[in-house]
PDB file of C-alpha atoms in Angstrom:
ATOM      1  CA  UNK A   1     -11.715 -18.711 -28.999  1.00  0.00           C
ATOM      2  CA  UNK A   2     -11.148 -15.082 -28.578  1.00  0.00           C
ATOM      3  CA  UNK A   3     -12.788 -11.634 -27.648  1.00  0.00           C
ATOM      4  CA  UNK A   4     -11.530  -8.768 -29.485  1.00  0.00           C
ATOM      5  CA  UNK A   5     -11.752  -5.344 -28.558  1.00  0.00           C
ATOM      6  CA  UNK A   6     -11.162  -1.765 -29.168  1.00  0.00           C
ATOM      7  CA  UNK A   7      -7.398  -1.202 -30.604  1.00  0.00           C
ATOM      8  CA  UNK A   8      -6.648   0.567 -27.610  1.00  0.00           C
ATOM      9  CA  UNK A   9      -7.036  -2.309 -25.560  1.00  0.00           C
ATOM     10  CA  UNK A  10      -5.478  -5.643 -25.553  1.00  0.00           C
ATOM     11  CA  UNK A  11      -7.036  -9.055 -26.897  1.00  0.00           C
ATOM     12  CA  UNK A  12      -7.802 -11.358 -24.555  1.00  0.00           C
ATOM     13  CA  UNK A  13      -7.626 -15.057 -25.393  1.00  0.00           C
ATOM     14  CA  UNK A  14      -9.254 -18.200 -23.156  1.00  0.00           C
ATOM     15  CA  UNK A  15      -7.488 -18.673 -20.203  1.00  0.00           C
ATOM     16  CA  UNK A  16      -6.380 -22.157 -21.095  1.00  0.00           C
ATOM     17  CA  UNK A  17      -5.012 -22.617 -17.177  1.00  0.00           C
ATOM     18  CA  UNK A  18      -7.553 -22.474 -14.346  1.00  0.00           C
ATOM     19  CA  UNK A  19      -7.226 -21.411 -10.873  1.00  0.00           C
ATOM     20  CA  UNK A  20      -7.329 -24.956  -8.131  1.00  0.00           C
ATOM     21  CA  UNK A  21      -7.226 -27.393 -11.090  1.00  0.00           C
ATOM     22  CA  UNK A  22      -6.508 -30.417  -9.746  1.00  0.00           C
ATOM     23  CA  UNK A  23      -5.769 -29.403  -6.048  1.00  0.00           C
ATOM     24  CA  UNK A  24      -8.575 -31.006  -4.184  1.00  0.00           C
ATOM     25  CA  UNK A  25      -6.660 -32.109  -1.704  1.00  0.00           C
ATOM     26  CA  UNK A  26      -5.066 -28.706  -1.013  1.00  0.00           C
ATOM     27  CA  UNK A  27      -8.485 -27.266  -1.282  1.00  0.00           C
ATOM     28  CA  UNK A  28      -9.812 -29.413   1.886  1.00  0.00           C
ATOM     29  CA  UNK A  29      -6.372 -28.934   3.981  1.00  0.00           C
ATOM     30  CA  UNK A  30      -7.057 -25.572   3.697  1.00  0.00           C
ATOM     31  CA  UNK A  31     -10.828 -25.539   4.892  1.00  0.00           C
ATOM     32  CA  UNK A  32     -10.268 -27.713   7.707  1.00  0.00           C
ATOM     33  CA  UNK A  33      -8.152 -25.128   8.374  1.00  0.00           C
ATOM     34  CA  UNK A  34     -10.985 -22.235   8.942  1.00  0.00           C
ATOM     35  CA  UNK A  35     -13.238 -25.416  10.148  1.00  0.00           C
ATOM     36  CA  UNK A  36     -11.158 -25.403  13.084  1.00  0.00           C
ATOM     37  CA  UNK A  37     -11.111 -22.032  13.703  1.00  0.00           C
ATOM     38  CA  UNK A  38     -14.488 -21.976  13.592  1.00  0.00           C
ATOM     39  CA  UNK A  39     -14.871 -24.543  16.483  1.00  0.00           C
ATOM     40  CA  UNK A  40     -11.878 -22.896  18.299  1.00  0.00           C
ATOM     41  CA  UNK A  41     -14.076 -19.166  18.322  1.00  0.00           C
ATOM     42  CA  UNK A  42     -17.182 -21.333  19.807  1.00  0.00           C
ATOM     43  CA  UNK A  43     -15.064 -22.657  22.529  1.00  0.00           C
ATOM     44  CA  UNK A  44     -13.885 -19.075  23.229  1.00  0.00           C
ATOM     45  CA  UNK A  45     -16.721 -17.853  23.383  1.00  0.00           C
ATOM     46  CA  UNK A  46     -17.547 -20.718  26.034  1.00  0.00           C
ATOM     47  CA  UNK A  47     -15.079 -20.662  28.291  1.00  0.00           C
ATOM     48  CA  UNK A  48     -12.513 -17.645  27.471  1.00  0.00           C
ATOM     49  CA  UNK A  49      -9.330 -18.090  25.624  1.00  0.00           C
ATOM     50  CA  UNK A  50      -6.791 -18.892  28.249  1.00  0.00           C
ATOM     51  CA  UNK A  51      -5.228 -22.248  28.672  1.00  0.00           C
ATOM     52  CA  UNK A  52      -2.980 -22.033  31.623  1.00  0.00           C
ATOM     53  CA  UNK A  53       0.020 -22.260  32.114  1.00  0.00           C
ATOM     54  CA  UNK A  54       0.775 -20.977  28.458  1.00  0.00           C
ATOM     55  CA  UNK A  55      -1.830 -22.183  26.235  1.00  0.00           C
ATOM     56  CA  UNK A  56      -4.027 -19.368  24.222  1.00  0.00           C
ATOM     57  CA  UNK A  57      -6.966 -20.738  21.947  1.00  0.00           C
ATOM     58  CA  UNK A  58      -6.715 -16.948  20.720  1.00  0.00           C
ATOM     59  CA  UNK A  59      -3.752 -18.142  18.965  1.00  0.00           C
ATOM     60  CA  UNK A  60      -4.749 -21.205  18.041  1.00  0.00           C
ATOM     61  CA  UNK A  61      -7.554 -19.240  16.263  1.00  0.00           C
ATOM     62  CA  UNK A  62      -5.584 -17.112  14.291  1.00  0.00           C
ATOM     63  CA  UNK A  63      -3.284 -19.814  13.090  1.00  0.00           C
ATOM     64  CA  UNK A  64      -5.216 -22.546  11.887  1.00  0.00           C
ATOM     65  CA  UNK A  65      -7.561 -19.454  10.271  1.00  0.00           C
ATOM     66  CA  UNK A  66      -4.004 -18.132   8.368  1.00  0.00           C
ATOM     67  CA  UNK A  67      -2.896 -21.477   7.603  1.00  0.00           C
ATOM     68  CA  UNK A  68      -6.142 -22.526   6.401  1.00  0.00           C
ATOM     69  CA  UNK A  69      -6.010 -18.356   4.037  1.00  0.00           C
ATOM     70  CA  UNK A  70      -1.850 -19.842   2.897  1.00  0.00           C
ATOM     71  CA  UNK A  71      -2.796 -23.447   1.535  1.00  0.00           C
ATOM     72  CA  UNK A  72      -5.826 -22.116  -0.111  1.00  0.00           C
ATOM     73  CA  UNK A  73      -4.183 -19.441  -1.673  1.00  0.00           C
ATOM     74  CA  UNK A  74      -1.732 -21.891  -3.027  1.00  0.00           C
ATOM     75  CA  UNK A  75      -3.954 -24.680  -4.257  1.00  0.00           C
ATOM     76  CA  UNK A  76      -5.109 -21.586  -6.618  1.00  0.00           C
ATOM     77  CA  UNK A  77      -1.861 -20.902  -7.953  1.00  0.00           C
ATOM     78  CA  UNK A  78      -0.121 -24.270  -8.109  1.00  0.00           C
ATOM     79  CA  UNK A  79      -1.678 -25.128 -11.180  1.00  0.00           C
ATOM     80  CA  UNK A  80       0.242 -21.989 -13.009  1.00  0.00           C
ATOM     81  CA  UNK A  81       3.739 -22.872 -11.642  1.00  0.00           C
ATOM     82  CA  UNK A  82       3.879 -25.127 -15.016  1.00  0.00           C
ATOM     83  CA  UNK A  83       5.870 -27.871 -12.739  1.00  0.00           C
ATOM     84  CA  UNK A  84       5.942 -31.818 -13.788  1.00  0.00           C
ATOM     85  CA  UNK A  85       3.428 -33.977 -12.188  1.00  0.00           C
ATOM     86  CA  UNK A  86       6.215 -35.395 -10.306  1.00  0.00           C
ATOM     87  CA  UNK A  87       7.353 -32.522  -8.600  1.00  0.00           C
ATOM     88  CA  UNK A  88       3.448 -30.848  -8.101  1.00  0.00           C
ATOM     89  CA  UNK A  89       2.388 -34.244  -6.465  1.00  0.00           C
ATOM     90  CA  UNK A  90       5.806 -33.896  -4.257  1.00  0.00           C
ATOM     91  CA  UNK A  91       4.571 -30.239  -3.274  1.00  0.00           C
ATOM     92  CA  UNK A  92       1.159 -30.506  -2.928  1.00  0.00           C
ATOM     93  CA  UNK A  93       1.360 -33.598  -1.003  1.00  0.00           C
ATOM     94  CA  UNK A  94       4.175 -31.807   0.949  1.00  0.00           C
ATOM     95  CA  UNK A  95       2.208 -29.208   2.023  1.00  0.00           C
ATOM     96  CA  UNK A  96      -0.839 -31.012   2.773  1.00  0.00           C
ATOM     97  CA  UNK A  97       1.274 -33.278   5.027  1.00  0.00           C
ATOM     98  CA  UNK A  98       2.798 -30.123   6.799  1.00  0.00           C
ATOM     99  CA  UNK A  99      -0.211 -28.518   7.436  1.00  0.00           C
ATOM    100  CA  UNK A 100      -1.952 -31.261   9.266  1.00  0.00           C
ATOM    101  CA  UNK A 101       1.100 -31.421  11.598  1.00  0.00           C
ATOM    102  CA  UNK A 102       0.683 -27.435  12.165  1.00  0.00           C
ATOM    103  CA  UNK A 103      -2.667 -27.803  13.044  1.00  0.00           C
ATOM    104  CA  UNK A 104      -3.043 -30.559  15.592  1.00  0.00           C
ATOM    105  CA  UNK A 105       0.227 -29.446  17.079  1.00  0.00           C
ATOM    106  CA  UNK A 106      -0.955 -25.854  17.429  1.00  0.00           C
ATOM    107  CA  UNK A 107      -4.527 -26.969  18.742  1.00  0.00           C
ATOM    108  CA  UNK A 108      -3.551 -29.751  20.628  1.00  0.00           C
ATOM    109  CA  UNK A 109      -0.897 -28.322  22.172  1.00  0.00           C
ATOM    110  CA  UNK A 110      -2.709 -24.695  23.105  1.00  0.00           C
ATOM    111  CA  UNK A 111      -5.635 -27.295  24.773  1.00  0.00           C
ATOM    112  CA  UNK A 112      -3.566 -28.692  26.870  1.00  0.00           C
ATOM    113  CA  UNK A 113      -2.286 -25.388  28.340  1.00  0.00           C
ATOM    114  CA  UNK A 114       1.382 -25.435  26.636  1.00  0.00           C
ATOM    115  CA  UNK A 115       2.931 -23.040  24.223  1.00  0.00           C
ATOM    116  CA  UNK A 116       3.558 -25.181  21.051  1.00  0.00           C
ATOM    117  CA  UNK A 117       6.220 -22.970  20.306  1.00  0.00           C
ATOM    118  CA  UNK A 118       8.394 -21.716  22.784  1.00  0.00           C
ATOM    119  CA  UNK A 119       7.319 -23.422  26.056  1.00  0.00           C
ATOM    120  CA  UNK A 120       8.463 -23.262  29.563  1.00  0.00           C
ATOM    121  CA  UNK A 121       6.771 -26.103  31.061  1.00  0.00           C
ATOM    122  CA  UNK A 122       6.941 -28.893  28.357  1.00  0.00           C
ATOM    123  CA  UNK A 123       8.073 -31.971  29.341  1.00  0.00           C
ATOM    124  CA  UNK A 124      10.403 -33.716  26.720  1.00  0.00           C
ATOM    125  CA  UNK A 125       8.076 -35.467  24.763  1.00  0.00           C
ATOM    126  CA  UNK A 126       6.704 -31.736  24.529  1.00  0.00           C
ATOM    127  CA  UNK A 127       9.708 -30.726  22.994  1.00  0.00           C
ATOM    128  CA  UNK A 128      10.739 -33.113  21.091  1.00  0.00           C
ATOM    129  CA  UNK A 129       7.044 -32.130  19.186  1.00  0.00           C
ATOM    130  CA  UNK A 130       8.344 -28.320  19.762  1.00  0.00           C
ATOM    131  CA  UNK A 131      11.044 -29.309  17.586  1.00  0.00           C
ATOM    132  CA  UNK A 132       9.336 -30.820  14.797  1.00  0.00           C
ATOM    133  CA  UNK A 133       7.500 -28.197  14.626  1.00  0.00           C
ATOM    134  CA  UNK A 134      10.439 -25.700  14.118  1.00  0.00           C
ATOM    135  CA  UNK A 135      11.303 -28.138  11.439  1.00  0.00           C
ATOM    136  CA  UNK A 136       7.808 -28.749   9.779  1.00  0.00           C
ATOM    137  CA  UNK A 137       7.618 -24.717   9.601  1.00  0.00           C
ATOM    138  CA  UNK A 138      11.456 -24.620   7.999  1.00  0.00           C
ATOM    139  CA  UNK A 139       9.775 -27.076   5.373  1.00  0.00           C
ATOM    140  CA  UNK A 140       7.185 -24.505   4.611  1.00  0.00           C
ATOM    141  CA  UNK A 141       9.701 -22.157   4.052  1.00  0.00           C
ATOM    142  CA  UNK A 142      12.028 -24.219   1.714  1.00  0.00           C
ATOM    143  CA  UNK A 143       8.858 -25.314  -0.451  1.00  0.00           C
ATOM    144  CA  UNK A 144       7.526 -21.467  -0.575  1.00  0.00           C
ATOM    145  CA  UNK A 145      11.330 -20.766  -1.781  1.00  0.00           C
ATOM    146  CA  UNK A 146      11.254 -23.479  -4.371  1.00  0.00           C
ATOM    147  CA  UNK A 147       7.493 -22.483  -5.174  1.00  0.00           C
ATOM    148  CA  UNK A 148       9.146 -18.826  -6.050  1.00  0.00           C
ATOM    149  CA  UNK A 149      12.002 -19.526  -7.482  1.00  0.00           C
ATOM    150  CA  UNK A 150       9.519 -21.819  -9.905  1.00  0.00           C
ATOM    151  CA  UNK A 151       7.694 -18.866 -10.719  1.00  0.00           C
ATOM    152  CA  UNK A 152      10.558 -16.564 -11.523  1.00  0.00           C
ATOM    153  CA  UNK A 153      11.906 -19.601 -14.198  1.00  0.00           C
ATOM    154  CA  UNK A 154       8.642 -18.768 -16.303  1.00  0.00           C
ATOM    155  CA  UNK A 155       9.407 -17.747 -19.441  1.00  0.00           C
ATOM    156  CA  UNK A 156       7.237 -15.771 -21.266  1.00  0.00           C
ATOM    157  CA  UNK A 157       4.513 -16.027 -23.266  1.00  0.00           C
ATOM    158  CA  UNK A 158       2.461 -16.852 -20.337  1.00  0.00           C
ATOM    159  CA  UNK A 159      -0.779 -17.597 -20.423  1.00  0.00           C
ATOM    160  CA  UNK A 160      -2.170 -15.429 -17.063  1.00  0.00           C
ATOM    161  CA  UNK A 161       0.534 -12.734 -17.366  1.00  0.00           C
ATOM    162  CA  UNK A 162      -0.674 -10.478 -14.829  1.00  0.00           C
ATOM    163  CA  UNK A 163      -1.684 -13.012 -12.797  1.00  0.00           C
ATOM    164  CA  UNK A 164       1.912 -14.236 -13.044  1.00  0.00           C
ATOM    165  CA  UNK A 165       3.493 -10.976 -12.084  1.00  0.00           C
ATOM    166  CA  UNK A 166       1.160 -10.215  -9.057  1.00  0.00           C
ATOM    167  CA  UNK A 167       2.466 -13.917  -7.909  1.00  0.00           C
ATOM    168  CA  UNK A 168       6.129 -13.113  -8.433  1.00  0.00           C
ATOM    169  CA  UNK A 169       5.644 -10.249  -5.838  1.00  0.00           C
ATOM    170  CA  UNK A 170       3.735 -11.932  -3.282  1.00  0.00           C
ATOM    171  CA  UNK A 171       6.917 -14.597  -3.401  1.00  0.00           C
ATOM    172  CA  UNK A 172       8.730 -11.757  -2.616  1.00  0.00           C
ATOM    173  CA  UNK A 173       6.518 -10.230   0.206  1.00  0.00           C
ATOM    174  CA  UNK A 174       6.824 -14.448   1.875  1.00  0.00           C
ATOM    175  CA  UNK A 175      10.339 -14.433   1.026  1.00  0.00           C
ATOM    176  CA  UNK A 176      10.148 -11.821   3.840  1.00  0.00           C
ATOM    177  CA  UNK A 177       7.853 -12.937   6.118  1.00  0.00           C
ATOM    178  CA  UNK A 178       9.760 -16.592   5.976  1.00  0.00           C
ATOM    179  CA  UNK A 179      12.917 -14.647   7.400  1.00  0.00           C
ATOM    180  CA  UNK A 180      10.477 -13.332  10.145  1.00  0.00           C
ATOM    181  CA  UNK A 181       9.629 -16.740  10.536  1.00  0.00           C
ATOM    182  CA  UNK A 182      13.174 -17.910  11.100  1.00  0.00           C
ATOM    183  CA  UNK A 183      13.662 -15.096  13.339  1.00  0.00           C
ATOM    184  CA  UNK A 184      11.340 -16.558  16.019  1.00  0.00           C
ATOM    185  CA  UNK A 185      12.672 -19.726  15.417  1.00  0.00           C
ATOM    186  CA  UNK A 186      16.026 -18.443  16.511  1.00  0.00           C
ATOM    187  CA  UNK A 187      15.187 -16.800  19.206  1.00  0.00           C
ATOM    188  CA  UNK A 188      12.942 -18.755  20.014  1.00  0.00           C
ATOM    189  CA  UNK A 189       9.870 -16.144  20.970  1.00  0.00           C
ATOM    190  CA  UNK A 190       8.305 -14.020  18.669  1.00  0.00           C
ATOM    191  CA  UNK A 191       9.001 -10.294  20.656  1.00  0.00           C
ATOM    192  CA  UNK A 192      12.635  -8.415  20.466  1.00  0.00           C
ATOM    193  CA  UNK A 193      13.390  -5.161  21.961  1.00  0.00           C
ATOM    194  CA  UNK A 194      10.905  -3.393  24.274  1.00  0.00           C
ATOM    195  CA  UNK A 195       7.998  -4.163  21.892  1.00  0.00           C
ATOM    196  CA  UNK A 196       8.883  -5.325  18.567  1.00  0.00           C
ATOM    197  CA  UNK A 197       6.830  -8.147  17.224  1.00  0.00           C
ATOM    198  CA  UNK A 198       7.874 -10.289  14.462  1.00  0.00           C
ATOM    199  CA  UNK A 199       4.855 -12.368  14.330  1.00  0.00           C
ATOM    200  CA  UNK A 200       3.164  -9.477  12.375  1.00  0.00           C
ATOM    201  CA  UNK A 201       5.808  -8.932   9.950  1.00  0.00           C
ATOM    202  CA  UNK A 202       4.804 -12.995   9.526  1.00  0.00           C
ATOM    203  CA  UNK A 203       1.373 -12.752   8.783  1.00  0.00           C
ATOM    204  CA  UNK A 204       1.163  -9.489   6.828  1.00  0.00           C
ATOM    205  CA  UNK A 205       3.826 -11.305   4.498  1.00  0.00           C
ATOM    206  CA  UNK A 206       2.156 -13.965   4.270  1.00  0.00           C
ATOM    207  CA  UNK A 207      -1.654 -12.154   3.107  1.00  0.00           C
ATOM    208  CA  UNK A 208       0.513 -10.878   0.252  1.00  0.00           C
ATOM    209  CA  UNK A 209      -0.864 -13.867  -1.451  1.00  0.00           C
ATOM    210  CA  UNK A 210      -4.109 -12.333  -1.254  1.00  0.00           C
ATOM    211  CA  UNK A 211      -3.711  -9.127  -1.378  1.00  0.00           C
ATOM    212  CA  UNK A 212      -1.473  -9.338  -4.363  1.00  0.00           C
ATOM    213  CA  UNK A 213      -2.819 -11.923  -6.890  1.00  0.00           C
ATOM    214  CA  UNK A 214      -6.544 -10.976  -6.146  1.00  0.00           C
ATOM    215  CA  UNK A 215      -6.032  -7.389  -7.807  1.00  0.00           C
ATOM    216  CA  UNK A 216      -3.789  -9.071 -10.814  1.00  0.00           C
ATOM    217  CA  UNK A 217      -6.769 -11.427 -10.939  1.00  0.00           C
ATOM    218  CA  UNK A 218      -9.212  -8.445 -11.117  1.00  0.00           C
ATOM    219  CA  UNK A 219      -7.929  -6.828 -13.865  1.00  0.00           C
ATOM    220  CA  UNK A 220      -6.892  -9.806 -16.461  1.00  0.00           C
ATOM    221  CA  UNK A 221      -9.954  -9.396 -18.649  1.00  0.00           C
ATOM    222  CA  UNK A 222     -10.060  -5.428 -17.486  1.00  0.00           C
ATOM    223  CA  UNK A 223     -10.515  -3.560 -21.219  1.00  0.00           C
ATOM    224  CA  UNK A 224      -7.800  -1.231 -20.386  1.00  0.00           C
ATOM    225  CA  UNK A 225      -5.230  -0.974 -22.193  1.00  0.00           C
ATOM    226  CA  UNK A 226      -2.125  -3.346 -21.377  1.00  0.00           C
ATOM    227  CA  UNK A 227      -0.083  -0.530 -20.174  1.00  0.00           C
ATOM    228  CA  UNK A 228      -2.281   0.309 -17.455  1.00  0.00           C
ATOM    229  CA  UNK A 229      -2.847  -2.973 -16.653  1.00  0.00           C
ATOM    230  CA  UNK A 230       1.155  -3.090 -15.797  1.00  0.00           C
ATOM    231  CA  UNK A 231       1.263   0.053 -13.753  1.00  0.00           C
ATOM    232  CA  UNK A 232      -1.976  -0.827 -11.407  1.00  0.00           C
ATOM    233  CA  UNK A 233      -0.335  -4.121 -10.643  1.00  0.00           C
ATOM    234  CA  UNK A 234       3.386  -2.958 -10.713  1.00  0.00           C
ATOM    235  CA  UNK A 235       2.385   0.016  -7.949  1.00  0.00           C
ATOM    236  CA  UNK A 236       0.048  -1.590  -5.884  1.00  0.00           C
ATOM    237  CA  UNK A 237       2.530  -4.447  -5.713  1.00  0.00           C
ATOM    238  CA  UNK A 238       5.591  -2.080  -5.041  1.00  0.00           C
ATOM    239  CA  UNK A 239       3.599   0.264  -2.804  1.00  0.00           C
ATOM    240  CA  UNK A 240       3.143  -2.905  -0.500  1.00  0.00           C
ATOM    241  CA  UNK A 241       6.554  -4.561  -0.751  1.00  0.00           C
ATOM    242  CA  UNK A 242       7.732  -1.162   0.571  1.00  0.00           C
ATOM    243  CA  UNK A 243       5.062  -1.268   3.047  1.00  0.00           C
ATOM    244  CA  UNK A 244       6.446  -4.795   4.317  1.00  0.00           C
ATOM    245  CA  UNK A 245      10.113  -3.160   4.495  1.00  0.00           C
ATOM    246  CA  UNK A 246       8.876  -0.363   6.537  1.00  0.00           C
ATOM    247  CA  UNK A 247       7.410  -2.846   9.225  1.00  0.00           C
ATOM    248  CA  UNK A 248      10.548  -4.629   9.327  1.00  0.00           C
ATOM    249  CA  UNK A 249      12.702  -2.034   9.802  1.00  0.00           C
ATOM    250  CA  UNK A 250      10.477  -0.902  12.948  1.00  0.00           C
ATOM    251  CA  UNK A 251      10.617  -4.546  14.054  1.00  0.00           C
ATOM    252  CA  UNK A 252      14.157  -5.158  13.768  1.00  0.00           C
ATOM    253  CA  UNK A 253      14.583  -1.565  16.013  1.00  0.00           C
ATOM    254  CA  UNK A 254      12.336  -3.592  18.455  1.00  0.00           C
ATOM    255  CA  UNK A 255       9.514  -1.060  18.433  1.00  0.00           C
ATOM    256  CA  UNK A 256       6.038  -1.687  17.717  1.00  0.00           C
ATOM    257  CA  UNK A 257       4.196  -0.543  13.977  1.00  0.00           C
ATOM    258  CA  UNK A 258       1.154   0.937  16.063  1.00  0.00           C
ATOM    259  CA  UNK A 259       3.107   4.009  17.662  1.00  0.00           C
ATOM    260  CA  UNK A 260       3.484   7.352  15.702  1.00  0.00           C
ATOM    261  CA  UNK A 261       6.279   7.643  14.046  1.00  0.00           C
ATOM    262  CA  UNK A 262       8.466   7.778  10.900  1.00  0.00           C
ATOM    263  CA  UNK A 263       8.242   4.148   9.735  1.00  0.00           C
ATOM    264  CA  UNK A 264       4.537   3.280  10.957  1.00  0.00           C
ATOM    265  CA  UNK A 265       3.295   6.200   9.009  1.00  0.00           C
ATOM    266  CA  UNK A 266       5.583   5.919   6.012  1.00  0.00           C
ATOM    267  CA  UNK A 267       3.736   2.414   6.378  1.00  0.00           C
ATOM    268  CA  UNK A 268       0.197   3.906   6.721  1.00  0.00           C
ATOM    269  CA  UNK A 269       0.927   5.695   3.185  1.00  0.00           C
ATOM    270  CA  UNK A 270       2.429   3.056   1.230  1.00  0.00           C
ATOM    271  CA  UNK A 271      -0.750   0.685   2.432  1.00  0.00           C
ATOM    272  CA  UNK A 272      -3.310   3.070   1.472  1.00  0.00           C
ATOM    273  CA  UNK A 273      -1.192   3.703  -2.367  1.00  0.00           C
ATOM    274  CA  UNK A 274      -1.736  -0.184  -2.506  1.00  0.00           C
ATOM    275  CA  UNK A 275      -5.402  -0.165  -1.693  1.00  0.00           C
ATOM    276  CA  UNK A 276      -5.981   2.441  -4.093  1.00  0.00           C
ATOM    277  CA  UNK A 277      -4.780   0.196  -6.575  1.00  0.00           C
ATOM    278  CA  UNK A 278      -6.702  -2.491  -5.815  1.00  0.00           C
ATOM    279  CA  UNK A 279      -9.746  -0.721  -5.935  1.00  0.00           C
ATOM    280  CA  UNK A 280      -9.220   0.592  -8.514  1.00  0.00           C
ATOM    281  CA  UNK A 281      -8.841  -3.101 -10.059  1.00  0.00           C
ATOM    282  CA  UNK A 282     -12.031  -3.782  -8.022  1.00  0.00           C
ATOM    283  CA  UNK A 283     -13.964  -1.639 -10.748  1.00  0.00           C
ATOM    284  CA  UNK A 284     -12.177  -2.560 -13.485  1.00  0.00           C
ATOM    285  CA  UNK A 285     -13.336  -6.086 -13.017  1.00  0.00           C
ATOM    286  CA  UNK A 286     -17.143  -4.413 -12.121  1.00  0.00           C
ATOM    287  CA  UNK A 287     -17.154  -1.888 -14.903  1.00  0.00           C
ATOM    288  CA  UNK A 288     -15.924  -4.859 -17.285  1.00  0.00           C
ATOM    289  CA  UNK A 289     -18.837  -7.300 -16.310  1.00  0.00           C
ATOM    290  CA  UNK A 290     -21.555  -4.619 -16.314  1.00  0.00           C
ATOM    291  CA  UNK A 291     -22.323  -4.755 -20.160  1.00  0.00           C
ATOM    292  CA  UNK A 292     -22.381  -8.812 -19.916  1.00  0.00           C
ATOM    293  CA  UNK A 293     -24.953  -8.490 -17.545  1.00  0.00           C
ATOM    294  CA  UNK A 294     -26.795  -5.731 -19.562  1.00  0.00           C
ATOM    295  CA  UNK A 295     -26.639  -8.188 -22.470  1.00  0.00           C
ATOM    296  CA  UNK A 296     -28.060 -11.322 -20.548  1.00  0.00           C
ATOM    297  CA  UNK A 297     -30.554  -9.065 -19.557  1.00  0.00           C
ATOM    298  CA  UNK A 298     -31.646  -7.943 -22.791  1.00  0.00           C
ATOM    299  CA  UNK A 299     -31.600 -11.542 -24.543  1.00  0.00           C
ATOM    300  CA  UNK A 300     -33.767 -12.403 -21.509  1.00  0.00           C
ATOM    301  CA  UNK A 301     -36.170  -9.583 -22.005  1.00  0.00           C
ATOM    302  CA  UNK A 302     -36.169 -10.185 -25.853  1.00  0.00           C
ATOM    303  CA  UNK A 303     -36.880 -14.122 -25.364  1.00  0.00           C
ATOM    304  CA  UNK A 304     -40.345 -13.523 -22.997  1.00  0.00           C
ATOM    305  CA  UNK A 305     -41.427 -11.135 -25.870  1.00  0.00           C
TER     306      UNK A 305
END
C-alpha cells in the first residue's frame, strides 16, 4: 500500500518495520527504570536526599530515571538494526541483564550510605561490586559500539531512511559520551580541574537518542519534499554533535559549561540551531496530520446526516 502525493514531494510507502517490535522485555527494563525513580523522589521528599557517609538518593534518581530514558530508547530502535535473531536475542538480553545490575547496585548501594562508584569507605565486598560495576558499564559501552557500528553497515534502500540517519548521529553523540564514561572510570570520580564535570558530557550524549531520532521520526511522513527532509535532520543533527564537542572541550579544560564564555555560548547557539530544527519537525508532523483529522471529521459529520 502506498500514499502518493504532490510531485514535489516524495512517496511514502508502509513502514514495513515498527518501532519496539518484539522488545518487551527491553520495554519493562526500561520502566522499572523510571518506576524506581519514582519511589526514590517519594523517599526524598520524606526524608531528604543524603545518605551519609557518601550515599545521594539524588543520584540514584537521576540514574535509574536515564537508564530507564537509554533502554527505552533502544528497545525502539533495535528492531531497525536488521541483526539475526541470534545476535538481537544476545543484545537485548545483554542489556536487560546489565541494566538490572546498574540499578540495584546504584540504589542499593546509595541506601546504604556508599558511593557505588568511587567510594571511600567500602569495605571489600563493596568493591569488589564497585568493580563490576566499572565492568557492567564497559559492557554498555562495547554493545552501544557494536549497536553503531550495526547501523553504519546498513545498506541502502532502507526502509525508515531518516529515521536511520537521525540514529547514525545519535551513535555518534554516545560514541562520545561512552569516552566520558571511560573517563570517570579512569579516574575514578567524575570532576577534573577546578570544576569540570564529565558526568554531563555523559548524559547529554546519551539524550542524543532522543533528541535525535524523535525529530527524524517527526518528519518521515512530513509532505516536504525529500530534500528538506535531509537538511532539517542533517542540521539539527550537526548543530548538536557540535554542541556535544563544545562541552567537551570546556570539560577536558576542567571548567564548568554554566560560566560565560567562548565554548558555553558557542554551545548555547549550536543548541538553540538544533531546537529550531526540531520544531520545526514538530509542525511538520502537526501540519501533516491536520487534514487526516479534518477528514475523520467530515466522514463523521457526513455519517450522523
Amino acid at each position: 500500500m502506498s500514499m502518493k502525493v504532490d510531485s514535489n514531494y516524495m512517496t511514502f510507502s508502509e513502514r514495513s518495520i515498527k518501532l519496539f517490535k518484539g522488545e518487551k522485555a527491553l520495554v519493562i527494563t526500561g520502566i522499572m527504570g523510571f518506576i524506581l525513580a519514582f519511589f526514590i523522589k517519594i523517599v526524598i521528599f520524606a526524608r531528604g536526599p543524603i545518605v551519609l557517609p557518601e550515599g545521594s538518593l539524588e543520584d540514584v534518581f537521576s540514574f535509574n530515571a536515564a537508564i530507564g530514558c537509554f533502554i527505552l530508547s533502544i528497545a525502539a530502535i533495535l528492531p531497525l538494526a536488521r541483526l539475526s535473531n541470534r545476535k538481537r536475542k544476545f543484545v537485548r538480553w545483554s542489556f536487560v541483564i546489565a541494566s538490572l545490575y546498574s540499578y540495584s547496585i546504584e540504589t542499593i548501594q546509595n541506601v546504604r550510605g556508599l558511593n557505588p562508584r568511587f567510594s571511600q569507605s567500602a569495605a571489600v565486598g563493596d568493591q569488589i561490586a564497585g568493580l563490576v560495576f566499572a565492568l557492567v558499564s564497559l559492557t554498555i559501552v562495547i554493545l552501544g559500539l557494536m549497536l553503531m557500528i550495526q547501523f553504519f553497515r546498513i545498506k541502502t534502500p532502507f526502509e525508515r531512511p531518516w529515521l536511520l540517519l537521525g540514529t547514525r548521529y545519535a551513535f555518534l553523540s554516545i560514541l562520545l559520551a561512552n569516552a566520558a564514561g571511560v573517563s570517570m572510570i579512569t579516574l575514578q570520580d567524575r570532576y577534573i580541574g577546578d570544576s569540570g564535570n564529565f558526568i554531563l558530557l555523559h548524559g547529554i550524549g546519551f539524550h542524543a537518542l532522543q533528541t535525535l531520532i524523535i525529530p527524524a521520526w517527526l518528519v518521515e511522513k512530513a509532505q516536504v519534499h525529500e530534500k528538506n527532509k535531509k537538511r532539517l535532520v542533517h542540521y539539527g543533527s550537526l548543530a548538536w554533535m557540535i554542541s556535544i564537542l563544545f562541552i567537551g572541550f570546556q570539560t577536558a579544560l576542567g571548567r564548568t559549561v554554566f560560566e560565560l564564555s567562548i565554548f558555553p555560548i558557542l554551545t548555547a547557539i549550536f543548541l538553540l540551531i538544533w531546537l529550531g530544527t526540531a520544531l520545526a519537525a514538530g509542525i511538520l508532523h502537526i501540519r501533516n496530520k491536520w487534514p487526516m483529522i479534518n477528514l475523520k471529521q467530515d466522514t463523521q459529520k457526513k455519517a450522523e446526516g
